[in-house]
Amino acid sequence: MKITGDVDSVNTFFLRCPMPRPLRPPKTGSARQKTTRPYHHGDLRRALLEEAVRTIQSDGVASLTLRAIGPRLGVSRAALYRHFTDKSALLAAVAAEGFRMLGAALRATWPAAPPTFGAFSDMAVAYVTFAVQHPSHYRVMFGGFLDPQTSDPDLAEAGPAAFQILVDAIVDLQRAQAIGPDDPAQLARYVWAMVHGVAMLTIDRQIDCQTSEVEGLARFAAARLWRGIGVGAQESGPATPVGER
Amino acid sequence: MKITGDVDSVNTFFLRCPMPRPLRPPKTGSARQKTTRPYHHGDLRRALLEEAVRTIQSDGVASLTLRAIGPRLGVSRAALYRHFTDKSALLAAVAAEGFRMLGAALRATWPAAPPTFGAFSDMAVAYVTFAVQHPSHYRVMFGGFLDPQTSDPDLAEAGPAAFQILVDAIVDLQRAQAIGPDDPAQLARYVWAMVHGVAMLTIDRQIDCQTSEVEGLARFAAARLWRGIGVGAQESGPATPVGER
DNA sequence: ACCTGAACACCGTTCAAGT
DNA sequence: ACCTGAACACCGTTCAAGT
């Protein structure tokens, strides 16, 4: 078998993206204001969670250290263990928060009625956009850091709840006869895998990371997805969606 | 907006999979045979690489420790640094090996001629199957452990080479007029995101992990993908592919 | 109730010294 | 050339003791 296709194309979009990994922002004075609340912190749990997300955002999950985050808030390093039993509990809390945010973003795109291709496409874009705008949350949610079996109850509820929105949307579309009668669970897995794949490859910097281009790919994907699963699909989805280059 | 869809369905396939995380196999006698080669090891680099993959397979990437792997081969812990400059170099080597294996698996499914839906579907299945059979490699390749910018040259070549096979297949299909004239790069991103999504969600245990069911989903996805991107697609792809439940 | 400081058992990595 | 043993600067986590 001969390899023929345009060899250049791969180098133009695989492993390219000039955006540098953002550096930790300079420490502001507020990071050490133990003067105002030397003891009982207002909402230390919340503050620790936010500081953890901030750290992941700037340095990556790998270099998140529980030792550093307490002191950065003007608190001892053991203080964190009053609010999170261990590192995986902290990550589970980040993931649960992420699933809740993702769920809200998806829900916001879905109209009461009628379900349309436009709304479906918007939901796909919303999914990918969430991942691009909150890569720290997304990577914790899907980076394999969490034990998928026995996590904390908060996470065990938030994950499925977010996914259910996708299932519900598909059921809505089926009821409106906008898509065929395939097993909705299988369809949901298919659609989920699609948006998840785009999201993951994007935040891993393996496809374009510019927001506009990502939306273009998401809309392209949604249109192809629709033409694939739609009834009389050849004409109901846009042939050449926005964002194509 | 009211949540209506069958609530049960989510619990039946989100976060389910009884298969326990495999435990480290009991140490065999061969793991400590420093008697045969007390000094100059035959191919220590290769042995270290394999031991690392074995460790990731059983304990996960997170608990891969460079200290442990040398001694497990009957060698001091610093010996590894003669062959890999640091941990990320070791992971890069695992990833490069994985990309080469993946490339070979994909190439094997693609016939010299003519390109068909069957071959396209086989390639999708081969991609997902590779990930399921080599989850350690796959997670290192796509888990965000590697710096996508400046990795070692071996990896920088192997990754794009594997991806190019996908691009070439799409170009072949376009030349045979089996799929439409969309930008092949965009199509390749789309197809790649699809199989990557299925692969990732599967090895993260977020969708079914039984091999037969995964193949079913992969074939389902390939069929829907095809109906979406195929010319006169409604009749050229199988309406109800193998493995649907 | 919530926090602190010191401690324990780990890491990745280095380096003078050995063969 | 390749390997070793000890060392350094880190981790996550615990725990008696403080307020």
Coordinates of C-alpha atoms (C1' of nucleotides) in Angstrom, one line a residue:
Chain A
M1 CA 0.0 0.0 0.0
K2 CA 1.3 3.3 -1.1
I3 CA 1.1 6.4 1.1
T4 CA 0.0 9.1 -1.2
G5 CA -2.2 11.8 0.4
D6 CA -0.8 15.3 0.8
V7 CA 2.0 14.8 3.3
D8 CA 2.1 18.5 4.2
S9 CA -1.4 18.6 5.6
V10 CA -0.5 16.6 8.7
N11 CA 2.1 19.0 9.8
T12 CA -0.2 21.9 9.4
F13 CA -2.6 20.8 12.0
F14 CA -1.1 18.0 14.1
L15 CA 0.8 19.2 17.1
R16 CA 0.6 22.8 16.1
C17 CA -0.5 25.6 18.3
P18 CA 1.8 28.5 19.2
M19 CA 0.0 29.4 22.4
P20 CA 2.4 29.0 25.2
R21 CA 1.4 27.2 28.4
P22 CA 0.3 30.1 30.6
L23 CA 2.7 30.8 33.5
R24 CA 1.6 31.2 37.1
P25 CA 0.4 34.8 37.5
P26 CA 2.6 36.9 39.9
K27 CA 1.6 36.5 43.5
T28 CA -0.8 39.3 44.4
G29 CA -0.8 40.9 47.9
S30 CA -4.2 39.4 48.6
A31 CA -2.7 35.9 48.6
R32 CA -1.2 36.4 52.0
Q33 CA -3.7 38.6 53.8
K34 CA -3.8 36.5 57.0
T35 CA -4.1 39.9 58.8
T36 CA -7.8 40.2 58.2
R37 CA -8.7 36.6 59.1
P38 CA -5.9 35.1 61.1
Y39 CA -8.1 32.2 62.2
H40 CA -11.5 30.9 61.2
H41 CA -11.5 31.6 57.5
G42 CA -14.7 32.7 55.9
D43 CA -15.2 29.8 53.5
L44 CA -11.9 28.0 53.5
R45 CA -13.2 25.0 51.6
R46 CA -14.4 27.2 48.7
A47 CA -11.2 29.1 48.7
L48 CA -9.1 26.0 48.7
L49 CA -11.1 24.6 45.8
E50 CA -10.7 27.8 43.7
E51 CA -7.0 27.9 44.5
A52 CA -6.6 24.3 43.4
V53 CA -8.4 25.0 40.1
R54 CA -6.3 28.1 39.6
T55 CA -3.1 26.1 40.1
I56 CA -4.2 23.4 37.7
Q57 CA -5.0 26.0 35.2
S58 CA -1.6 27.5 35.3
D59 CA 0.6 24.5 36.1
G60 CA -1.3 21.4 35.1
V61 CA -2.8 18.7 37.2
A62 CA 0.5 16.9 37.5
S63 CA 2.0 19.7 39.5
L64 CA -0.9 20.3 41.9
T65 CA 0.6 19.9 45.4
L66 CA -1.6 19.9 48.4
R67 CA 1.3 21.3 50.5
A68 CA 1.5 24.5 48.5
I69 CA -2.2 25.5 48.2
G70 CA -2.9 26.1 51.9
P71 CA 0.1 28.4 52.5
R72 CA -0.8 30.3 49.3
L73 CA -4.0 31.2 51.1
G74 CA -2.2 32.2 54.3
V75 CA -3.1 29.0 56.0
S76 CA -1.0 26.1 57.2
R77 CA -0.6 23.1 54.9
A78 CA -2.5 20.7 57.1
A79 CA -5.5 23.0 57.1
L80 CA -6.7 21.5 53.8
Y81 CA -7.3 18.1 55.4
R82 CA -10.1 19.6 57.5
H83 CA -12.1 20.1 54.3
F84 CA -10.9 17.3 52.0
T85 CA -9.9 13.9 53.2
D86 CA -7.1 13.5 50.6
K87 CA -6.0 14.5 47.2
S88 CA -8.4 12.4 45.3
A89 CA -11.3 13.9 47.4
L90 CA -10.1 17.4 46.3
L91 CA -10.0 16.3 42.6
A92 CA -13.4 14.7 43.0
A93 CA -14.8 18.0 44.2
V94 CA -13.3 19.8 41.2
A95 CA -14.8 17.2 38.9
A96 CA -18.2 17.4 40.5
E97 CA -18.2 21.1 40.2
G98 CA -17.2 20.7 36.6
F99 CA -20.0 18.3 35.8
R100 CA -22.4 20.7 37.4
M101 CA -21.1 23.6 35.3
L102 CA -21.2 21.5 32.1
G103 CA -24.7 20.4 32.9
A104 CA -25.8 24.0 33.3
A105 CA -24.1 25.0 30.0
L106 CA -25.8 22.1 28.1
R107 CA -29.2 22.8 29.6
A108 CA -29.1 26.4 28.7
T109 CA -28.9 25.5 25.0
W110 CA -31.9 23.2 24.9
P111 CA -35.2 24.9 24.2
A112 CA -38.5 23.8 25.8
A113 CA -39.8 23.1 22.2
P114 CA -39.4 22.3 19.5
P115 CA -36.2 20.4 19.3
T116 CA -34.3 21.4 16.2
F117 CA -31.0 20.8 14.4
G118 CA -29.9 24.3 15.5
A119 CA -30.4 23.5 19.1
F120 CA -28.6 20.2 18.7
S121 CA -25.7 21.9 17.1
D122 CA -25.7 24.6 19.8
M123 CA -25.5 21.9 22.4
A124 CA -22.5 20.3 20.7
V125 CA -20.8 23.7 20.5
A126 CA -21.6 24.4 24.2
Y127 CA -20.1 21.1 25.2
V128 CA -16.8 21.7 23.4
T129 CA -16.8 25.3 24.4
F130 CA -17.1 24.4 28.1
A131 CA -14.0 22.1 27.8
V132 CA -12.0 24.8 26.0
Q133 CA -12.9 27.4 28.6
H134 CA -12.5 25.2 31.6
P135 CA -9.7 22.8 30.6
S136 CA -8.6 22.3 34.2
H137 CA -12.0 21.1 35.2
Y138 CA -12.4 19.0 32.1
R139 CA -9.1 17.3 32.4
V140 CA -9.8 16.4 36.0
M141 CA -13.3 15.1 35.0
F142 CA -11.9 12.9 32.2
G143 CA -8.2 12.5 32.7
G144 CA -8.4 9.2 34.5
F145 CA -7.5 10.6 37.9
L146 CA -10.7 9.6 39.5
D147 CA -11.7 6.1 40.5
P148 CA -14.7 5.5 38.3
Q149 CA -16.1 3.0 40.7
T150 CA -16.3 4.4 44.2
S151 CA -16.1 8.1 44.1
D152 CA -17.8 10.5 46.5
P153 CA -21.6 10.7 46.3
D154 CA -21.4 14.3 45.0
L155 CA -19.5 13.3 42.0
A156 CA -21.5 10.1 41.5
E157 CA -24.6 12.2 41.1
A158 CA -23.2 15.2 39.1
G159 CA -21.6 13.1 36.3
P160 CA -24.6 11.1 35.3
A161 CA -26.9 14.1 35.7
A162 CA -24.8 16.0 33.1
F163 CA -24.9 13.0 30.7
Q164 CA -28.6 12.6 31.2
I165 CA -29.2 16.0 29.5
L166 CA -27.7 14.6 26.4
V167 CA -29.9 11.5 26.6
D168 CA -33.0 13.6 27.2
A169 CA -32.2 15.8 24.2
I170 CA -32.0 12.7 22.0
V171 CA -35.2 11.4 23.3
D172 CA -36.8 14.7 22.6
L173 CA -35.6 14.6 19.0
Q174 CA -36.9 11.1 18.6
R175 CA -40.3 12.0 19.9
A176 CA -40.4 14.9 17.5
Q177 CA -39.4 12.4 14.8
A178 CA -36.4 14.5 14.0
I179 CA -34.1 11.6 14.3
G180 CA -34.6 7.8 13.9
P181 CA -35.6 5.2 16.4
D182 CA -32.2 3.8 17.2
D183 CA -31.5 2.8 20.8
P184 CA -31.2 6.3 22.5
A185 CA -28.5 5.0 24.8
Q186 CA -26.3 3.9 21.8
L187 CA -27.0 7.2 20.1
A188 CA -26.1 9.1 23.2
R189 CA -22.8 7.2 23.5
Y190 CA -22.1 8.1 19.9
V191 CA -22.8 11.8 20.2
W192 CA -21.0 12.0 23.5
A193 CA -17.9 10.3 22.1
M194 CA -17.9 12.8 19.3
V195 CA -18.0 15.9 21.4
H196 CA -15.7 14.4 23.9
G197 CA -13.2 13.5 21.2
V198 CA -13.2 17.1 19.9
A199 CA -13.0 18.5 23.4
M200 CA -10.1 16.3 24.4
L201 CA -8.0 16.6 21.3
T202 CA -8.5 20.4 21.5
I203 CA -7.4 20.9 25.1
D204 CA -4.5 18.5 24.5
R205 CA -3.4 20.9 21.8
Q206 CA -3.6 18.2 19.2
I207 CA -6.0 20.1 17.0
D208 CA -6.5 23.8 16.7
C209 CA -6.9 25.6 19.9
Q210 CA -8.3 28.9 18.7
T211 CA -11.8 29.2 20.0
S212 CA -13.3 30.2 16.6
E213 CA -11.7 27.3 14.9
V214 CA -12.9 24.9 17.5
E215 CA -16.4 26.1 17.2
G216 CA -16.1 25.6 13.4
L217 CA -15.0 22.0 14.0
A218 CA -17.8 21.5 16.5
R219 CA -20.4 22.8 14.0
F220 CA -18.9 20.8 11.2
A221 CA -19.1 17.7 13.4
A222 CA -22.7 18.5 14.5
A223 CA -23.8 18.9 10.9
R224 CA -22.2 15.6 9.8
L225 CA -23.6 13.9 12.9
W226 CA -27.0 15.1 12.0
R227 CA -26.9 14.1 8.4
G228 CA -25.9 10.7 9.8
I229 CA -28.6 10.2 12.3
G230 CA -31.3 12.4 10.9
V231 CA -34.5 11.2 9.1
G232 CA -34.4 12.4 5.5
A233 CA -31.1 13.8 6.7
Q234 CA -29.6 14.8 3.4
E235 CA -31.5 18.0 3.2
S236 CA -32.3 18.8 6.9
G237 CA -28.8 19.7 7.9
P238 CA -26.7 22.5 6.4
A239 CA -24.4 21.1 3.8
T240 CA -21.5 23.5 4.5
P241 CA -21.7 24.7 8.1
V242 CA -20.3 27.8 9.5
G243 CA -16.6 27.8 10.3
E244 CA -15.4 25.6 7.6
R245 CA -12.0 26.6 6.2
Chain B
M1 CA -37.5 22.6 31.0
K2 CA -38.6 19.2 32.3
I3 CA -36.3 16.3 32.5
T4 CA -38.3 13.4 31.1
G5 CA -36.2 10.8 29.2
D6 CA -35.8 7.4 30.8
V7 CA -33.9 8.1 33.9
D8 CA -32.9 4.6 34.5
S9 CA -30.9 4.3 31.3
V10 CA -28.1 6.5 32.5
N11 CA -27.3 4.4 35.5
T12 CA -27.1 1.3 33.3
F13 CA -24.2 2.6 31.3
F14 CA -22.6 5.6 32.9
L15 CA -19.9 4.6 35.4
R16 CA -20.7 1.0 35.2
C17 CA -18.3 -1.8 34.6
P18 CA -17.7 -4.5 37.2
M19 CA -14.2 -5.4 36.0
P20 CA -11.8 -4.7 38.9
R21 CA -8.6 -2.8 38.3
P22 CA -6.1 -5.6 37.8
L23 CA -3.6 -6.0 40.6
R24 CA 0.1 -6.2 40.1
P25 CA 0.9 -9.9 39.2
P26 CA 2.9 -11.8 41.9
K27 CA 6.6 -11.3 41.5
T28 CA 8.0 -14.1 39.4
G29 CA 11.4 -15.4 40.1
S30 CA 12.7 -14.1 36.8
A31 CA 12.2 -10.5 38.0
R32 CA 15.3 -10.8 40.1
Q33 CA 17.7 -12.9 38.1
K34 CA 20.7 -10.7 38.5
T35 CA 22.6 -13.9 38.8
T36 CA 22.7 -14.4 35.0
R37 CA 23.7 -10.8 34.1
P38 CA 25.1 -9.1 37.2
Y39 CA 26.5 -6.3 35.1
H40 CA 26.0 -5.2 31.5
H41 CA 22.4 -6.0 30.9
G42 CA 21.5 -7.4 27.5
D43 CA 19.1 -4.6 26.4
L44 CA 18.3 -2.7 29.5
R45 CA 16.6 0.1 27.7
R46 CA 14.1 -2.2 26.2
A47 CA 13.6 -4.1 29.5
L48 CA 13.0 -0.8 31.4
L49 CA 10.5 0.3 28.8
E50 CA 8.6 -3.0 29.0
E51 CA 8.7 -3.0 32.8
A52 CA 7.3 0.6 32.8
V53 CA 4.4 -0.4 30.5
R54 CA 3.7 -3.4 32.7
T55 CA 3.6 -1.2 35.8
I56 CA 1.3 1.4 34.1
Q57 CA -1.0 -1.4 33.0
S58 CA -1.3 -2.8 36.5
D59 CA -1.1 0.3 38.7
G60 CA -1.9 3.3 36.4
V61 CA 0.3 6.0 35.1
A62 CA 0.0 8.0 38.3
S63 CA 1.8 5.4 40.4
L64 CA 4.6 4.8 38.0
T65 CA 7.8 5.4 40.0
L66 CA 11.2 5.5 38.4
R67 CA 12.8 4.4 41.6
A68 CA 10.9 1.1 41.6
I69 CA 11.4 0.0 38.1
G70 CA 15.1 -0.5 38.1
P71 CA 15.3 -2.6 41.2
R72 CA 12.4 -4.7 39.9
L73 CA 14.8 -5.7 37.0
G74 CA 17.6 -6.4 39.4
V75 CA 19.4 -3.2 38.7
S76 CA 20.0 -0.1 40.8
R77 CA 17.5 2.8 40.7
A78 CA 19.9 5.2 39.1
A79 CA 20.6 2.8 36.2
L80 CA 17.5 4.0 34.4
Y81 CA 19.0 7.5 33.9
R82 CA 21.6 6.0 31.6
H83 CA 18.8 5.3 29.1
F84 CA 16.2 7.9 29.7
T85 CA 17.1 11.5 30.7
D86 CA 14.0 11.8 33.0
K87 CA 10.5 10.6 33.6
S88 CA 9.0 12.5 30.7
A89 CA 11.6 11.0 28.3
L90 CA 10.4 7.5 29.5
L91 CA 6.8 8.5 28.9
A92 CA 7.7 9.9 25.5
A93 CA 9.3 6.6 24.6
V94 CA 6.2 4.7 25.6
A95 CA 4.0 7.1 23.6
A96 CA 6.2 6.8 20.5
E97 CA 6.1 3.0 20.7
G98 CA 2.3 3.3 21.1
F99 CA 1.9 5.5 18.0
R100 CA 4.0 3.1 16.0
M101 CA 1.9 0.1 17.1
L102 CA -1.3 2.1 16.4
G103 CA 0.0 3.1 12.9
A104 CA 0.7 -0.6 12.1
A105 CA -2.7 -1.7 13.3
L106 CA -4.5 1.0 11.1
R107 CA -2.3 0.3 8.1
A108 CA -3.2 -3.4 8.3
T109 CA -6.9 -2.7 7.8
W110 CA -6.5 -0.5 4.7
P111 CA -6.6 -2.4 1.4
A112 CA -4.5 -1.4 -1.7
A113 CA -7.8 -1.0 -3.5
P114 CA -10.6 -0.3 -3.7
P115 CA -11.4 1.8 -0.6
T116 CA -14.8 0.7 0.8
F117 CA -17.1 1.3 3.7
G118 CA -16.1 -2.1 5.1
A119 CA -12.5 -1.1 5.2
F120 CA -13.4 2.3 6.7
S121 CA -15.4 0.6 9.4
D122 CA -12.6 -1.9 10.0
M123 CA -10.1 0.9 10.5
A124 CA -12.4 2.6 13.1
V125 CA -12.7 -0.7 14.9
A126 CA -9.0 -1.3 14.7
Y127 CA -8.4 2.1 16.3
V128 CA -10.7 1.5 19.2
T129 CA -9.5 -2.0 19.6
F130 CA -5.9 -0.8 19.9
A131 CA -6.8 1.5 22.7
V132 CA -8.8 -1.1 24.5
Q133 CA -6.0 -3.7 24.2
H134 CA -3.2 -1.2 25.0
P135 CA -4.8 1.2 27.5
S136 CA -1.4 2.0 29.1
H137 CA 0.1 3.1 25.8
Y138 CA -3.0 4.9 24.8
R139 CA -3.3 6.9 28.1
V140 CA 0.3 7.9 27.9
M141 CA -0.2 9.0 24.3
F142 CA -3.3 11.1 25.0
G143 CA -3.4 11.6 28.7
G144 CA -1.8 15.1 28.7
F145 CA 1.4 13.9 30.2
L146 CA 3.5 14.9 27.3
D147 CA 4.4 18.4 26.3
P148 CA 2.8 18.7 22.9
Q149 CA 5.3 21.3 21.8
T150 CA 8.9 20.1 22.2
S151 CA 9.0 16.4 22.7
D152 CA 11.7 14.1 21.6
P153 CA 12.1 13.6 17.8
D154 CA 11.1 10.0 17.9
L155 CA 7.7 10.9 19.2
A156 CA 7.4 14.0 17.0
E157 CA 7.6 11.7 14.0
A158 CA 5.5 8.7 15.2
G159 CA 2.5 10.7 16.2
P160 CA 1.9 12.5 12.9
A161 CA 2.8 9.4 11.0
A162 CA 0.0 7.4 12.6
F163 CA -2.5 10.2 12.0
Q164 CA -1.4 10.5 8.4
I165 CA -2.8 7.0 7.8
L166 CA -6.2 8.3 8.6
V167 CA -5.8 11.3 6.3
D168 CA -4.6 9.1 3.5
A169 CA -7.5 6.8 3.9
I170 CA -9.9 9.7 3.6
V171 CA -8.1 11.0 0.5
D172 CA -8.4 7.5 -1.0
L173 CA -12.1 7.5 -0.4
Q174 CA -12.5 10.9 -1.9
R175 CA -10.6 9.9 -5.0
A176 CA -12.8 6.9 -5.4
Q177 CA -15.7 9.3 -5.0
A178 CA -16.9 7.3 -2.0
I179 CA -17.2 10.4 0.2
G180 CA -17.7 14.0 -0.6
P181 CA -15.2 16.7 -1.4
D182 CA -15.0 18.3 2.0
D183 CA -11.6 19.5 3.3
P184 CA -9.8 16.3 4.0
A185 CA -8.1 17.8 7.0
Q186 CA -11.4 18.8 8.6
L187 CA -12.9 15.4 7.8
A188 CA -9.8 13.7 9.3
R189 CA -10.2 15.7 12.5
Y190 CA -13.8 14.7 12.6
V191 CA -13.2 11.0 12.2
W192 CA -10.3 11.1 14.5
A193 CA -12.3 12.9 17.2
M194 CA -15.0 10.2 16.9
V195 CA -12.7 7.2 17.3
H196 CA -10.7 9.0 20.0
G197 CA -13.8 9.8 21.9
V198 CA -15.0 6.2 21.9
A199 CA -11.5 5.0 22.8
M200 CA -11.1 7.4 25.7
L201 CA -14.5 6.9 27.2
T202 CA -14.0 3.2 27.0
I203 CA -10.6 3.0 28.7
D204 CA -11.8 5.4 31.3
R205 CA -14.6 2.9 32.0
Q206 CA -17.3 5.5 31.3
I207 CA -18.9 3.3 28.7
D208 CA -19.0 -0.4 28.3
C209 CA -15.6 -2.1 28.6
Q210 CA -16.4 -5.5 27.2
T211 CA -14.5 -5.9 24.0
S212 CA -17.5 -7.2 22.0
E213 CA -19.7 -4.2 23.1
V214 CA -17.0 -1.7 22.3
E215 CA -16.7 -3.2 18.8
G216 CA -20.4 -2.8 18.5
L217 CA -20.2 0.8 19.4
A218 CA -17.3 1.4 17.0
R219 CA -19.2 -0.2 14.1
F220 CA -22.3 1.7 15.0
A221 CA -20.3 4.9 15.0
A222 CA -18.6 4.0 11.7
A223 CA -21.9 3.4 10.1
R224 CA -23.4 6.7 11.3
L225 CA -20.2 8.4 10.4
W226 CA -20.5 7.0 6.9
R227 CA -24.1 7.8 6.4
G228 CA -23.1 11.3 7.4
I229 CA -20.2 11.8 5.1
G230 CA -21.0 9.4 2.3
V231 CA -22.2 10.3 -1.1
G232 CA -25.7 9.0 -1.5
A233 CA -25.1 7.8 2.0
Q234 CA -28.6 6.7 3.0
E235 CA -28.3 3.4 1.2
S236 CA -24.5 2.8 1.0
G237 CA -24.0 2.1 4.7
P238 CA -25.6 -0.7 6.7
A239 CA -28.7 0.7 8.5
T240 CA -28.3 -1.5 11.5
P241 CA -24.7 -2.5 12.0
V242 CA -23.4 -5.5 13.8
G243 CA -23.3 -5.3 17.6
E244 CA -26.3 -3.1 18.2
R245 CA -28.2 -4.0 21.3
Chain C
dA1 C1' -14.3 23.6 65.9
dC2 C1' -10.5 24.8 63.6
dC3 C1' -5.6 25.5 63.1
dT4 C1' -0.3 24.6 63.8
dG5 C1' 4.5 22.5 63.6
dA6 C1' 7.0 18.7 63.4
dA7 C1' 7.4 14.2 61.8
dC8 C1' 7.1 9.8 58.6
dA9 C1' 7.4 7.4 54.5
dC10 C1' 7.6 8.3 50.2
dC11 C1' 9.2 10.7 45.3
dG12 C1' 12.6 12.4 41.1
dT13 C1' 17.1 13.3 40.3
dT14 C1' 22.1 13.9 41.0
dC15 C1' 26.9 12.7 41.7
dA16 C1' 31.2 11.0 43.4
dA17 C1' 32.8 6.7 43.4
dG18 C1' 33.3 2.1 41.8
dT19 C1' 34.1 -2.1 37.9
Chain D
dA1 C1' 30.8 2.5 29.2
dC2 C1' 28.0 1.3 32.6
dC3 C1' 26.6 0.7 37.4
dT4 C1' 26.2 1.8 42.6
dG5 C1' 25.1 4.1 47.2
dA6 C1' 24.3 8.0 49.4
dA7 C1' 22.4 12.4 49.3
dC8 C1' 19.2 16.6 48.2
dA9 C1' 15.0 18.8 47.6
dC10 C1' 10.7 17.6 47.1
dC11 C1' 5.8 15.1 47.9
dG12 C1' 1.1 13.3 50.6
dT13 C1' -0.4 12.5 55.0
dT14 C1' -0.7 12.2 60.1
dC15 C1' -0.9 13.7 64.8
dA16 C1' 0.0 15.7 69.3
dA17 C1' -0.5 20.1 70.7
dG18 C1' -2.4 24.6 70.6
dT19 C1' -6.6 28.6 70.5

